[in-house]
Amino acid sequence: MANHGYIARDGKNLSPWDLVAGLKACYNLSTSFAFFLSIGGFLLLRRIRNVDLHEFGRHGRIEHDASLVHKDTPKGQEYAPIEIEPDLVDLLLADAKTGKEEGEGPEFGEKRILMDATDVARARVRREKECPKLNGLHAEIAR
């Protein structure tokens, strides 16, 4: 949201209301759902004052292992890695369907990768099997 200007571009000193406004504008969420996510995030971070965006990447609070395209947080590290892991991207794409649907792709009939909710669920299950078990709260959030 910061990259596109929905919240402060520097991601610093964000209030719950900043996040509500950003979530609504960026993702077209209802006010109540944006409020739930924003306040829930602050509670999981154990913060009542404004936060910096990077704090949401603190391991074991909101961020958890089993990301679809990032390595798990190394033991003893406070923050999750932010680099995209090419091998995990390849595995994610392998979980997707491919096809030659007429009229799709940059050129008519070109083979392309199609990914739907079932494919993402398949990838999620695969990653969860590869990673240490999530605690109950994080397992529910990841669902």
PDB file of C-alpha atoms in Angstrom, residues 56-125:
ATOM      1  CA  PHE A  56       4.277  -6.149  10.576  1.00  0.00           C
ATOM      2  CA  GLY A  57       7.143  -8.378   9.379  1.00  0.00           C
ATOM      3  CA  ARG A  58       8.174  -9.259  12.940  1.00  0.00           C
ATOM      4  CA  HIS A  59       8.275 -13.044  13.082  1.00  0.00           C
ATOM      5  CA  GLY A  60       5.742 -14.763  15.289  1.00  0.00           C
ATOM      6  CA  ARG A  61       3.356 -11.825  15.533  1.00  0.00           C
ATOM      7  CA  ILE A  62       1.556 -11.494  12.183  1.00  0.00           C
ATOM      8  CA  GLU A  63       4.281 -12.861   9.914  1.00  0.00           C
ATOM      9  CA  HIS A  64       4.667 -16.637  10.036  1.00  0.00           C
ATOM     10  CA  ASP A  65       6.554 -19.402   8.266  1.00  0.00           C
ATOM     11  CA  ALA A  66       5.128 -21.144   5.177  1.00  0.00           C
ATOM     12  CA  SER A  67       5.082 -18.122   2.869  1.00  0.00           C
ATOM     13  CA  LEU A  68       4.425 -19.099  -0.731  1.00  0.00           C
ATOM     14  CA  VAL A  69       7.424 -17.167  -2.118  1.00  0.00           C
ATOM     15  CA  HIS A  70       9.686 -16.279   0.846  1.00  0.00           C
ATOM     16  CA  LYS A  71      11.999 -18.462   2.895  1.00  0.00           C
ATOM     17  CA  ASP A  72      11.043 -19.135   6.489  1.00  0.00           C
ATOM     18  CA  THR A  73      12.504 -16.828   9.109  1.00  0.00           C
ATOM     19  CA  PRO A  74      15.835 -18.240  10.290  1.00  0.00           C
ATOM     20  CA  LYS A  75      15.910 -19.282  13.930  1.00  0.00           C
ATOM     21  CA  GLY A  76      16.822 -16.370  16.167  1.00  0.00           C
ATOM     22  CA  GLN A  77      15.981 -13.684  13.585  1.00  0.00           C
ATOM     23  CA  GLU A  78      13.398 -11.079  14.567  1.00  0.00           C
ATOM     24  CA  TYR A  79      12.173 -10.230  11.069  1.00  0.00           C
ATOM     25  CA  ALA A  80      11.194 -12.361   8.099  1.00  0.00           C
ATOM     26  CA  PRO A  81      13.278 -12.346   4.913  1.00  0.00           C
ATOM     27  CA  ILE A  82      11.847 -10.012   2.277  1.00  0.00           C
ATOM     28  CA  GLU A  83      13.711 -11.382  -0.731  1.00  0.00           C
ATOM     29  CA  ILE A  84      11.602 -13.456  -3.106  1.00  0.00           C
ATOM     30  CA  GLU A  85      12.965 -17.004  -3.399  1.00  0.00           C
ATOM     31  CA  PRO A  86      13.043 -18.067  -7.082  1.00  0.00           C
ATOM     32  CA  ASP A  87      12.791 -21.786  -6.232  1.00  0.00           C
ATOM     33  CA  LEU A  88       9.580 -21.154  -4.262  1.00  0.00           C
ATOM     34  CA  VAL A  89       8.165 -19.108  -7.142  1.00  0.00           C
ATOM     35  CA  ASP A  90       8.866 -22.040  -9.477  1.00  0.00           C
ATOM     36  CA  LEU A  91       7.062 -24.411  -7.107  1.00  0.00           C
ATOM     37  CA  LEU A  92       4.119 -22.012  -6.845  1.00  0.00           C
ATOM     38  CA  LEU A  93       3.854 -21.854 -10.627  1.00  0.00           C
ATOM     39  CA  ALA A  94       4.068 -25.660 -10.807  1.00  0.00           C
ATOM     40  CA  ASP A  95       0.986 -25.781  -8.550  1.00  0.00           C
ATOM     41  CA  ALA A  96      -0.951 -23.746 -11.135  1.00  0.00           C
ATOM     42  CA  LYS A  97      -2.820 -24.963 -14.175  1.00  0.00           C
ATOM     43  CA  THR A  98      -1.489 -24.368 -17.646  1.00  0.00           C
ATOM     44  CA  GLY A  99      -3.497 -24.383 -20.795  1.00  0.00           C
ATOM     45  CA  LYS A 100      -4.083 -23.088 -24.302  1.00  0.00           C
ATOM     46  CA  GLU A 101      -7.347 -21.289 -23.729  1.00  0.00           C
ATOM     47  CA  GLU A 102      -8.508 -19.527 -26.851  1.00  0.00           C
ATOM     48  CA  GLY A 103      -8.008 -15.777 -26.770  1.00  0.00           C
ATOM     49  CA  GLU A 104      -5.718 -15.718 -23.758  1.00  0.00           C
ATOM     50  CA  GLY A 105      -2.165 -14.528 -23.351  1.00  0.00           C
ATOM     51  CA  PRO A 106      -0.219 -11.778 -25.086  1.00  0.00           C
ATOM     52  CA  GLU A 107      -0.800 -13.529 -28.407  1.00  0.00           C
ATOM     53  CA  PHE A 108      -4.024 -15.286 -29.256  1.00  0.00           C
ATOM     54  CA  GLY A 109      -3.928 -18.914 -28.102  1.00  0.00           C
ATOM     55  CA  GLU A 110      -0.499 -18.622 -26.459  1.00  0.00           C
ATOM     56  CA  LYS A 111       0.125 -21.042 -23.582  1.00  0.00           C
ATOM     57  CA  ARG A 112      -0.045 -19.263 -20.251  1.00  0.00           C
ATOM     58  CA  ILE A 113      -0.258 -20.003 -16.563  1.00  0.00           C
ATOM     59  CA  LEU A 114      -3.662 -19.733 -14.959  1.00  0.00           C
ATOM     60  CA  MET A 115      -3.938 -19.672 -11.192  1.00  0.00           C
ATOM     61  CA  ASP A 116      -7.168 -19.822  -9.234  1.00  0.00           C
ATOM     62  CA  ALA A 117      -8.109 -20.252  -5.583  1.00  0.00           C
ATOM     63  CA  THR A 118      -7.763 -24.045  -5.815  1.00  0.00           C
ATOM     64  CA  ASP A 119      -4.185 -23.693  -7.070  1.00  0.00           C
ATOM     65  CA  VAL A 120      -3.306 -21.271  -4.275  1.00  0.00           C
ATOM     66  CA  ALA A 121      -4.851 -23.675  -1.741  1.00  0.00           C
ATOM     67  CA  ARG A 122      -2.771 -26.521  -3.194  1.00  0.00           C
ATOM     68  CA  ALA A 123       0.385 -24.410  -2.850  1.00  0.00           C
ATOM     69  CA  ARG A 124      -0.570 -23.394   0.695  1.00  0.00           C
ATOM     70  CA  VAL A 125      -1.033 -27.038   1.758  1.00  0.00           C
TER      71      VAL A 125
END
